[in-house]
Amino acid sequence: MSKIIMLDTSFLLELLLVPHDSIQGRHEEAKELFSLAIEGSYDVYCTLGVLYEVANHIVDIKNAAVQRKIAAEFQEMVVMAWDDNSPFTVIPNSGSSEILAQFASLPELCEKYSQTLRQGLSLVDCTIVEAVAKIKNNYVGRDKVWPAHIWSSHAQLKALEPDHFEHAFF
């Protein structure tokens, strides 16, 4: 069955095995899930905010060789996503009107999620919730009733995913 997947920072940190933000067991689980998504032709999305957060974590890696290796893997992944929508689609994408619309909606987003912001959700988390809901509604409008999940180890964010995804870590 096809699925809509929204990636969170915590998932990408595990996928990239970022030191101090990842552990080997979860890294293996993330790799397995990501392979399943690719092989299953899931529609996988990642917000621009998540990519910025991951880049911030990579900057903090102390070992220069490890940092360069992970930065190169991250760069390759992001370039492929930006250019080819593979292995995921970046949202908003390279269309400048979409990016401007997202920035313009920031005050509304802050107001809408003011309650959840106090519960440990960042603006990036709130953007994820908003984006996955819009994507799911768009699919339903095209007669694609696919479950939509947020792959995250962040319990507060996970609780807001449109459809429940049972996994030990994500």
N, C-alpha and C. Protein backbone atom coordinates (compact mmCIF):
# COMPACT_ATOMS: atom_id res chain seq x y z
N MET A 1 0.84 -1.19 0.00
CA MET A 1 0.00 0.00 0.00
C MET A 1 0.87 1.24 0.00
N SER A 2 0.52 2.22 -0.79
CA SER A 2 1.26 3.47 -0.85
C SER A 2 1.06 4.27 0.42
N LYS A 3 2.06 5.07 0.75
CA LYS A 3 2.01 5.89 1.96
C LYS A 3 2.63 7.24 1.70
N ILE A 4 2.23 8.19 2.52
CA ILE A 4 2.84 9.52 2.55
C ILE A 4 3.71 9.55 3.80
N ILE A 5 4.98 9.88 3.63
CA ILE A 5 5.91 9.92 4.76
C ILE A 5 6.51 11.32 4.85
N MET A 6 6.48 11.90 6.05
CA MET A 6 7.14 13.18 6.32
C MET A 6 8.30 12.89 7.25
N LEU A 7 9.48 13.31 6.84
CA LEU A 7 10.68 13.06 7.65
C LEU A 7 10.90 14.19 8.65
N ASP A 8 11.30 13.82 9.84
CA ASP A 8 11.64 14.77 10.90
C ASP A 8 13.16 14.77 11.09
N THR A 9 13.65 15.79 11.73
CA THR A 9 15.08 15.92 12.02
C THR A 9 15.62 14.69 12.72
N SER A 10 14.89 14.19 13.72
CA SER A 10 15.38 13.04 14.49
C SER A 10 15.59 11.82 13.60
N PHE A 11 14.74 11.63 12.61
CA PHE A 11 14.90 10.50 11.70
C PHE A 11 16.16 10.67 10.85
N LEU A 12 16.36 11.85 10.29
CA LEU A 12 17.53 12.08 9.44
C LEU A 12 18.83 12.01 10.24
N LEU A 13 18.81 12.46 11.49
CA LEU A 13 20.01 12.34 12.33
C LEU A 13 20.38 10.87 12.53
N GLU A 14 19.38 10.04 12.71
CA GLU A 14 19.64 8.60 12.84
C GLU A 14 20.09 8.01 11.51
N LEU A 15 19.45 8.40 10.43
CA LEU A 15 19.81 7.87 9.11
C LEU A 15 21.26 8.20 8.76
N LEU A 16 21.71 9.40 9.13
CA LEU A 16 23.08 9.83 8.84
C LEU A 16 24.07 9.39 9.91
N LEU A 17 23.60 8.82 11.00
CA LEU A 17 24.43 8.38 12.13
C LEU A 17 25.29 9.54 12.66
N VAL A 18 24.62 10.64 12.97
CA VAL A 18 25.29 11.83 13.50
C VAL A 18 25.70 11.57 14.95
N PRO A 19 27.01 11.68 15.24
CA PRO A 19 27.49 11.41 16.61
C PRO A 19 26.75 12.27 17.65
N HIS A 20 26.46 11.67 18.78
CA HIS A 20 25.79 12.29 19.93
C HIS A 20 24.30 12.56 19.67
N ASP A 21 23.84 12.33 18.44
CA ASP A 21 22.42 12.51 18.11
C ASP A 21 21.83 11.23 17.56
N SER A 22 22.62 10.16 17.55
CA SER A 22 22.19 8.90 16.94
C SER A 22 22.86 7.74 17.67
N ILE A 23 22.20 6.59 17.62
CA ILE A 23 22.81 5.36 18.13
C ILE A 23 22.70 4.29 17.05
N GLN A 24 23.62 3.36 17.06
CA GLN A 24 23.73 2.37 15.99
C GLN A 24 22.43 1.61 15.74
N GLY A 25 21.75 1.17 16.78
CA GLY A 25 20.51 0.41 16.61
C GLY A 25 19.44 1.20 15.88
N ARG A 26 19.28 2.44 16.26
CA ARG A 26 18.29 3.29 15.59
C ARG A 26 18.73 3.63 14.17
N HIS A 27 20.03 3.78 13.98
CA HIS A 27 20.56 4.04 12.64
C HIS A 27 20.18 2.89 11.70
N GLU A 28 20.36 1.66 12.16
CA GLU A 28 20.02 0.50 11.34
C GLU A 28 18.52 0.47 11.04
N GLU A 29 17.71 0.79 12.04
CA GLU A 29 16.25 0.84 11.85
C GLU A 29 15.87 1.93 10.84
N ALA A 30 16.52 3.09 10.94
CA ALA A 30 16.23 4.18 10.01
C ALA A 30 16.60 3.79 8.58
N LYS A 31 17.77 3.15 8.43
CA LYS A 31 18.18 2.69 7.09
C LYS A 31 17.18 1.69 6.52
N GLU A 32 16.73 0.78 7.36
CA GLU A 32 15.77 -0.24 6.93
C GLU A 32 14.44 0.40 6.51
N LEU A 33 13.95 1.34 7.31
CA LEU A 33 12.70 2.03 6.98
C LEU A 33 12.83 2.84 5.70
N PHE A 34 13.96 3.53 5.56
CA PHE A 34 14.17 4.37 4.38
C PHE A 34 14.22 3.50 3.12
N SER A 35 14.89 2.36 3.21
CA SER A 35 14.93 1.43 2.08
C SER A 35 13.53 0.93 1.75
N LEU A 36 12.75 0.62 2.77
CA LEU A 36 11.37 0.18 2.58
C LEU A 36 10.56 1.26 1.84
N ALA A 37 10.76 2.51 2.22
CA ALA A 37 10.04 3.62 1.59
C ALA A 37 10.42 3.74 0.11
N ILE A 38 11.70 3.60 -0.18
CA ILE A 38 12.16 3.71 -1.57
C ILE A 38 11.66 2.53 -2.39
N GLU A 39 11.83 1.33 -1.86
CA GLU A 39 11.40 0.12 -2.57
C GLU A 39 9.88 0.08 -2.72
N GLY A 40 9.16 0.60 -1.73
CA GLY A 40 7.71 0.60 -1.77
C GLY A 40 7.12 1.77 -2.52
N SER A 41 7.97 2.61 -3.10
CA SER A 41 7.53 3.80 -3.84
C SER A 41 6.63 4.70 -3.01
N TYR A 42 6.96 4.83 -1.73
CA TYR A 42 6.23 5.77 -0.87
C TYR A 42 6.53 7.19 -1.34
N ASP A 43 5.62 8.09 -1.10
CA ASP A 43 5.86 9.50 -1.37
C ASP A 43 6.46 10.10 -0.10
N VAL A 44 7.75 10.40 -0.14
CA VAL A 44 8.50 10.85 1.03
C VAL A 44 8.80 12.34 0.88
N TYR A 45 8.55 13.09 1.95
CA TYR A 45 8.73 14.54 1.95
C TYR A 45 9.60 14.96 3.13
N CYS A 46 10.25 16.10 2.97
CA CYS A 46 11.06 16.68 4.04
C CYS A 46 10.98 18.19 3.91
N THR A 47 10.72 18.87 5.02
CA THR A 47 10.63 20.32 4.96
C THR A 47 12.02 20.95 4.93
N LEU A 48 12.08 22.12 4.38
CA LEU A 48 13.33 22.88 4.33
C LEU A 48 13.85 23.14 5.75
N GLY A 49 12.94 23.39 6.68
CA GLY A 49 13.33 23.62 8.08
C GLY A 49 14.05 22.44 8.68
N VAL A 50 13.60 21.22 8.38
CA VAL A 50 14.26 20.01 8.88
C VAL A 50 15.68 19.95 8.33
N LEU A 51 15.85 20.27 7.07
CA LEU A 51 17.20 20.23 6.46
C LEU A 51 18.13 21.23 7.15
N TYR A 52 17.62 22.42 7.47
CA TYR A 52 18.43 23.40 8.21
C TYR A 52 18.81 22.87 9.59
N GLU A 53 17.85 22.23 10.27
CA GLU A 53 18.14 21.69 11.60
C GLU A 53 19.21 20.60 11.53
N VAL A 54 19.12 19.71 10.55
CA VAL A 54 20.12 18.65 10.40
C VAL A 54 21.49 19.27 10.13
N ALA A 55 21.54 20.27 9.26
CA ALA A 55 22.81 20.94 8.97
C ALA A 55 23.41 21.56 10.23
N ASN A 56 22.57 22.11 11.09
CA ASN A 56 23.05 22.67 12.36
C ASN A 56 23.68 21.60 13.25
N HIS A 57 23.12 20.42 13.25
CA HIS A 57 23.69 19.31 14.03
C HIS A 57 25.03 18.86 13.44
N ILE A 58 25.14 18.84 12.12
CA ILE A 58 26.38 18.42 11.47
C ILE A 58 27.51 19.39 11.81
N VAL A 59 27.20 20.67 11.90
CA VAL A 59 28.20 21.68 12.27
C VAL A 59 28.81 21.38 13.63
N ASP A 60 28.04 20.80 14.53
CA ASP A 60 28.49 20.54 15.90
C ASP A 60 29.34 19.28 16.06
N ILE A 61 29.53 18.51 14.98
CA ILE A 61 30.35 17.29 15.07
C ILE A 61 31.80 17.70 15.30
N LYS A 62 32.40 17.16 16.35
CA LYS A 62 33.77 17.55 16.74
C LYS A 62 34.85 16.92 15.87
N ASN A 63 34.68 15.65 15.48
CA ASN A 63 35.67 14.95 14.68
C ASN A 63 35.57 15.44 13.23
N ALA A 64 36.63 16.10 12.75
CA ALA A 64 36.60 16.72 11.42
C ALA A 64 36.38 15.71 10.29
N ALA A 65 37.00 14.54 10.38
CA ALA A 65 36.85 13.53 9.32
C ALA A 65 35.41 13.02 9.28
N VAL A 66 34.84 12.75 10.44
CA VAL A 66 33.45 12.29 10.52
C VAL A 66 32.52 13.39 10.02
N GLN A 67 32.80 14.61 10.43
CA GLN A 67 31.97 15.74 10.01
C GLN A 67 31.97 15.89 8.48
N ARG A 68 33.16 15.81 7.86
CA ARG A 68 33.25 15.92 6.39
C ARG A 68 32.48 14.79 5.70
N LYS A 69 32.61 13.57 6.22
CA LYS A 69 31.94 12.41 5.63
C LYS A 69 30.42 12.58 5.70
N ILE A 70 29.92 12.93 6.86
CA ILE A 70 28.46 13.09 7.02
C ILE A 70 27.97 14.29 6.22
N ALA A 71 28.74 15.37 6.20
CA ALA A 71 28.35 16.56 5.43
C ALA A 71 28.27 16.22 3.94
N ALA A 72 29.19 15.41 3.45
CA ALA A 72 29.16 15.02 2.04
C ALA A 72 27.94 14.15 1.73
N GLU A 73 27.62 13.21 2.62
CA GLU A 73 26.44 12.37 2.45
C GLU A 73 25.17 13.23 2.46
N PHE A 74 25.12 14.16 3.39
CA PHE A 74 23.98 15.05 3.50
C PHE A 74 23.84 15.91 2.24
N GLN A 75 24.95 16.47 1.79
CA GLN A 75 24.93 17.31 0.59
C GLN A 75 24.42 16.52 -0.62
N GLU A 76 24.92 15.32 -0.79
CA GLU A 76 24.49 14.48 -1.92
C GLU A 76 22.99 14.21 -1.85
N MET A 77 22.51 13.89 -0.65
CA MET A 77 21.09 13.61 -0.46
C MET A 77 20.24 14.83 -0.77
N VAL A 78 20.66 15.99 -0.28
CA VAL A 78 19.88 17.22 -0.47
C VAL A 78 19.88 17.65 -1.94
N VAL A 79 21.02 17.56 -2.60
CA VAL A 79 21.09 17.95 -4.01
C VAL A 79 20.18 17.05 -4.85
N MET A 80 20.23 15.73 -4.60
CA MET A 80 19.35 14.81 -5.33
C MET A 80 17.88 15.13 -5.06
N ALA A 81 17.55 15.41 -3.81
CA ALA A 81 16.17 15.73 -3.46
C ALA A 81 15.72 17.02 -4.13
N TRP A 82 16.56 18.03 -4.10
CA TRP A 82 16.22 19.34 -4.67
C TRP A 82 16.06 19.25 -6.19
N ASP A 83 16.99 18.52 -6.84
CA ASP A 83 16.99 18.44 -8.30
C ASP A 83 16.01 17.41 -8.86
N ASP A 84 15.88 16.27 -8.19
CA ASP A 84 15.14 15.15 -8.76
C ASP A 84 13.99 14.62 -7.90
N ASN A 85 13.73 15.26 -6.75
CA ASN A 85 12.71 14.76 -5.82
C ASN A 85 12.99 13.32 -5.41
N SER A 86 14.26 12.99 -5.27
CA SER A 86 14.67 11.65 -4.87
C SER A 86 15.88 11.76 -3.95
N PRO A 87 15.95 11.13 -2.83
CA PRO A 87 15.07 10.09 -2.30
C PRO A 87 13.83 10.64 -1.60
N PHE A 88 13.70 11.98 -1.56
CA PHE A 88 12.50 12.60 -1.00
C PHE A 88 12.26 13.91 -1.73
N THR A 89 11.10 14.48 -1.49
CA THR A 89 10.75 15.78 -2.06
C THR A 89 10.90 16.83 -0.98
N VAL A 90 11.65 17.88 -1.29
CA VAL A 90 11.82 18.99 -0.35
C VAL A 90 10.60 19.91 -0.49
N ILE A 91 10.02 20.28 0.66
CA ILE A 91 8.92 21.24 0.62
C ILE A 91 9.20 22.39 1.58
N PRO A 92 8.94 23.61 1.22
CA PRO A 92 8.53 23.96 -0.13
C PRO A 92 9.67 23.71 -1.10
N ASN A 93 9.30 23.48 -2.36
CA ASN A 93 10.33 23.16 -3.34
C ASN A 93 10.95 24.42 -3.92
N SER A 94 11.64 24.28 -5.00
CA SER A 94 12.41 25.40 -5.53
C SER A 94 11.55 26.51 -6.12
N GLY A 95 10.24 26.35 -6.18
CA GLY A 95 9.37 27.42 -6.66
C GLY A 95 9.34 28.55 -5.65
N SER A 96 9.83 29.72 -6.01
CA SER A 96 9.96 30.83 -5.05
C SER A 96 8.62 31.26 -4.47
N SER A 97 7.54 31.14 -5.23
CA SER A 97 6.24 31.55 -4.71
C SER A 97 5.82 30.67 -3.54
N GLU A 98 6.16 29.37 -3.59
CA GLU A 98 5.85 28.47 -2.48
C GLU A 98 6.63 28.85 -1.23
N ILE A 99 7.90 29.18 -1.40
CA ILE A 99 8.74 29.56 -0.26
C ILE A 99 8.22 30.84 0.36
N LEU A 100 7.88 31.82 -0.47
CA LEU A 100 7.34 33.08 0.05
C LEU A 100 6.00 32.85 0.75
N ALA A 101 5.18 31.98 0.23
CA ALA A 101 3.89 31.69 0.86
C ALA A 101 4.10 31.05 2.23
N GLN A 102 5.09 30.18 2.34
CA GLN A 102 5.34 29.56 3.64
C GLN A 102 5.82 30.60 4.65
N PHE A 103 6.72 31.47 4.24
CA PHE A 103 7.17 32.53 5.15
C PHE A 103 6.02 33.44 5.54
N ALA A 104 5.15 33.74 4.61
CA ALA A 104 4.01 34.61 4.89
C ALA A 104 3.05 33.98 5.88
N SER A 105 2.99 32.65 5.91
CA SER A 105 2.05 31.96 6.81
C SER A 105 2.63 31.76 8.21
N LEU A 106 3.86 32.19 8.45
CA LEU A 106 4.49 31.97 9.75
C LEU A 106 3.70 32.56 10.92
N PRO A 107 3.23 33.81 10.86
CA PRO A 107 2.44 34.33 12.00
C PRO A 107 1.18 33.51 12.26
N GLU A 108 0.51 33.09 11.20
CA GLU A 108 -0.69 32.26 11.35
C GLU A 108 -0.33 30.92 11.98
N LEU A 109 0.79 30.35 11.54
CA LEU A 109 1.24 29.08 12.09
C LEU A 109 1.55 29.21 13.58
N CYS A 110 2.22 30.29 13.95
CA CYS A 110 2.54 30.51 15.37
C CYS A 110 1.27 30.62 16.21
N GLU A 111 0.29 31.32 15.68
CA GLU A 111 -0.96 31.49 16.41
C GLU A 111 -1.71 30.16 16.51
N LYS A 112 -1.79 29.43 15.40
CA LYS A 112 -2.53 28.17 15.36
C LYS A 112 -1.96 27.14 16.32
N TYR A 113 -0.65 27.12 16.46
CA TYR A 113 -0.01 26.11 17.30
C TYR A 113 0.55 26.68 18.60
N SER A 114 0.04 27.82 19.04
CA SER A 114 0.57 28.44 20.26
C SER A 114 0.46 27.51 21.47
N GLN A 115 -0.59 26.72 21.50
CA GLN A 115 -0.74 25.77 22.60
C GLN A 115 0.32 24.68 22.54
N THR A 116 0.56 24.13 21.36
CA THR A 116 1.52 23.04 21.23
C THR A 116 2.96 23.52 21.30
N LEU A 117 3.21 24.79 20.99
CA LEU A 117 4.57 25.31 21.12
C LEU A 117 5.03 25.22 22.57
N ARG A 118 4.12 25.42 23.48
CA ARG A 118 4.43 25.33 24.90
C ARG A 118 4.64 23.88 25.35
N GLN A 119 4.25 22.94 24.52
CA GLN A 119 4.37 21.52 24.85
C GLN A 119 5.61 20.89 24.23
N GLY A 120 6.57 21.71 23.84
CA GLY A 120 7.84 21.19 23.34
C GLY A 120 7.92 21.03 21.84
N LEU A 121 7.04 21.67 21.10
CA LEU A 121 7.10 21.61 19.65
C LEU A 121 7.70 22.90 19.10
N SER A 122 8.68 22.76 18.23
CA SER A 122 9.30 23.92 17.60
C SER A 122 8.45 24.38 16.42
N LEU A 123 8.82 25.51 15.84
CA LEU A 123 8.13 25.97 14.63
C LEU A 123 8.36 24.98 13.49
N VAL A 124 9.53 24.37 13.43
CA VAL A 124 9.78 23.36 12.40
C VAL A 124 8.82 22.18 12.60
N ASP A 125 8.63 21.76 13.84
CA ASP A 125 7.68 20.67 14.13
C ASP A 125 6.27 21.06 13.68
N CYS A 126 5.87 22.27 13.99
CA CYS A 126 4.53 22.73 13.60
C CYS A 126 4.39 22.81 12.09
N THR A 127 5.46 23.19 11.41
CA THR A 127 5.44 23.22 9.96
C THR A 127 5.26 21.81 9.41
N ILE A 128 5.91 20.84 10.02
CA ILE A 128 5.77 19.44 9.61
C ILE A 128 4.31 19.00 9.72
N VAL A 129 3.69 19.29 10.86
CA VAL A 129 2.30 18.90 11.09
C VAL A 129 1.39 19.55 10.05
N GLU A 130 1.60 20.83 9.81
CA GLU A 130 0.80 21.56 8.83
C GLU A 130 1.01 20.98 7.42
N ALA A 131 2.25 20.74 7.06
CA ALA A 131 2.57 20.25 5.70
C ALA A 131 2.00 18.87 5.45
N VAL A 132 2.15 17.95 6.41
CA VAL A 132 1.65 16.59 6.18
C VAL A 132 0.13 16.58 6.09
N ALA A 133 -0.53 17.45 6.84
CA ALA A 133 -2.00 17.53 6.75
C ALA A 133 -2.43 18.06 5.38
N LYS A 134 -1.73 19.09 4.88
CA LYS A 134 -2.05 19.64 3.55
C LYS A 134 -1.80 18.61 2.46
N ILE A 135 -0.69 17.89 2.55
CA ILE A 135 -0.38 16.88 1.54
C ILE A 135 -1.44 15.78 1.54
N LYS A 136 -1.80 15.31 2.73
CA LYS A 136 -2.82 14.26 2.82
C LYS A 136 -4.14 14.74 2.21
N ASN A 137 -4.56 15.96 2.53
CA ASN A 137 -5.80 16.50 1.98
C ASN A 137 -5.72 16.62 0.46
N ASN A 138 -4.57 16.99 -0.04
CA ASN A 138 -4.37 17.10 -1.49
C ASN A 138 -4.52 15.73 -2.14
N TYR A 139 -3.98 14.70 -1.52
CA TYR A 139 -4.09 13.35 -2.07
C TYR A 139 -5.53 12.87 -2.05
N VAL A 140 -6.24 13.14 -0.96
CA VAL A 140 -7.64 12.74 -0.86
C VAL A 140 -8.45 13.41 -1.97
N GLY A 141 -8.13 14.67 -2.24
CA GLY A 141 -8.80 15.40 -3.32
C GLY A 141 -8.54 14.79 -4.69
N ARG A 142 -7.49 13.99 -4.81
CA ARG A 142 -7.17 13.31 -6.07
C ARG A 142 -7.52 11.82 -5.99
N ASP A 143 -8.40 11.48 -5.06
CA ASP A 143 -8.86 10.10 -4.87
C ASP A 143 -7.73 9.14 -4.50
N LYS A 144 -6.74 9.63 -3.77
CA LYS A 144 -5.67 8.78 -3.23
C LYS A 144 -5.80 8.83 -1.72
N VAL A 145 -6.41 7.83 -1.14
CA VAL A 145 -6.61 7.79 0.30
C VAL A 145 -5.46 6.99 0.91
N TRP A 146 -4.32 7.63 1.01
CA TRP A 146 -3.11 7.01 1.52
C TRP A 146 -2.89 7.43 2.97
N PRO A 147 -2.42 6.53 3.81
CA PRO A 147 -2.08 6.94 5.17
C PRO A 147 -0.88 7.89 5.14
N ALA A 148 -0.88 8.84 6.06
CA ALA A 148 0.19 9.82 6.15
C ALA A 148 0.85 9.72 7.52
N HIS A 149 2.17 9.58 7.51
CA HIS A 149 2.92 9.37 8.74
C HIS A 149 4.06 10.37 8.87
N ILE A 150 4.45 10.64 10.11
CA ILE A 150 5.64 11.44 10.40
C ILE A 150 6.65 10.49 11.02
N TRP A 151 7.79 10.34 10.36
CA TRP A 151 8.85 9.50 10.93
C TRP A 151 9.70 10.36 11.84
N SER A 152 9.52 10.14 13.14
CA SER A 152 10.15 10.96 14.17
C SER A 152 10.27 10.14 15.46
N SER A 153 11.29 10.46 16.24
CA SER A 153 11.38 9.87 17.58
C SER A 153 10.88 10.85 18.63
N HIS A 154 10.38 11.99 18.20
CA HIS A 154 9.86 13.04 19.07
C HIS A 154 8.39 12.75 19.37
N ALA A 155 8.11 12.30 20.59
CA ALA A 155 6.77 11.82 20.96
C ALA A 155 5.69 12.88 20.76
N GLN A 156 5.97 14.13 21.13
CA GLN A 156 4.96 15.18 20.99
C GLN A 156 4.60 15.42 19.52
N LEU A 157 5.58 15.36 18.65
CA LEU A 157 5.34 15.53 17.22
C LEU A 157 4.62 14.30 16.67
N LYS A 158 5.08 13.14 17.04
CA LYS A 158 4.51 11.88 16.57
C LYS A 158 3.02 11.80 16.92
N ALA A 159 2.64 12.33 18.06
CA ALA A 159 1.24 12.29 18.49
C ALA A 159 0.32 13.08 17.55
N LEU A 160 0.88 13.96 16.75
CA LEU A 160 0.08 14.81 15.86
C LEU A 160 0.06 14.32 14.41
N GLU A 161 0.65 13.14 14.14
CA GLU A 161 0.63 12.64 12.76
C GLU A 161 -0.80 12.26 12.39
N PRO A 162 -1.16 12.42 11.11
CA PRO A 162 -2.54 12.15 10.70
C PRO A 162 -2.97 10.70 10.90
N ASP A 163 -2.08 9.75 10.63
CA ASP A 163 -2.42 8.33 10.76
C ASP A 163 -1.33 7.67 11.60
N HIS A 164 -1.74 6.79 12.48
CA HIS A 164 -0.80 6.15 13.40
C HIS A 164 0.15 5.21 12.65
N PHE A 165 1.44 5.32 12.95
CA PHE A 165 2.46 4.44 12.40
C PHE A 165 3.16 3.78 13.58
N GLU A 166 3.00 2.47 13.68
CA GLU A 166 3.55 1.74 14.82
C GLU A 166 4.99 1.33 14.52
N HIS A 167 5.91 1.86 15.32
CA HIS A 167 7.31 1.50 15.20
C HIS A 167 7.98 1.77 16.55
N ALA A 168 8.94 0.95 16.91
CA ALA A 168 9.60 1.08 18.20
C ALA A 168 10.32 2.42 18.37
N PHE A 169 10.91 2.95 17.30
CA PHE A 169 11.67 4.19 17.40
C PHE A 169 11.04 5.37 16.66
N PHE A 170 10.39 5.11 15.56
CA PHE A 170 9.89 6.19 14.70
C PHE A 170 8.40 6.10 14.50
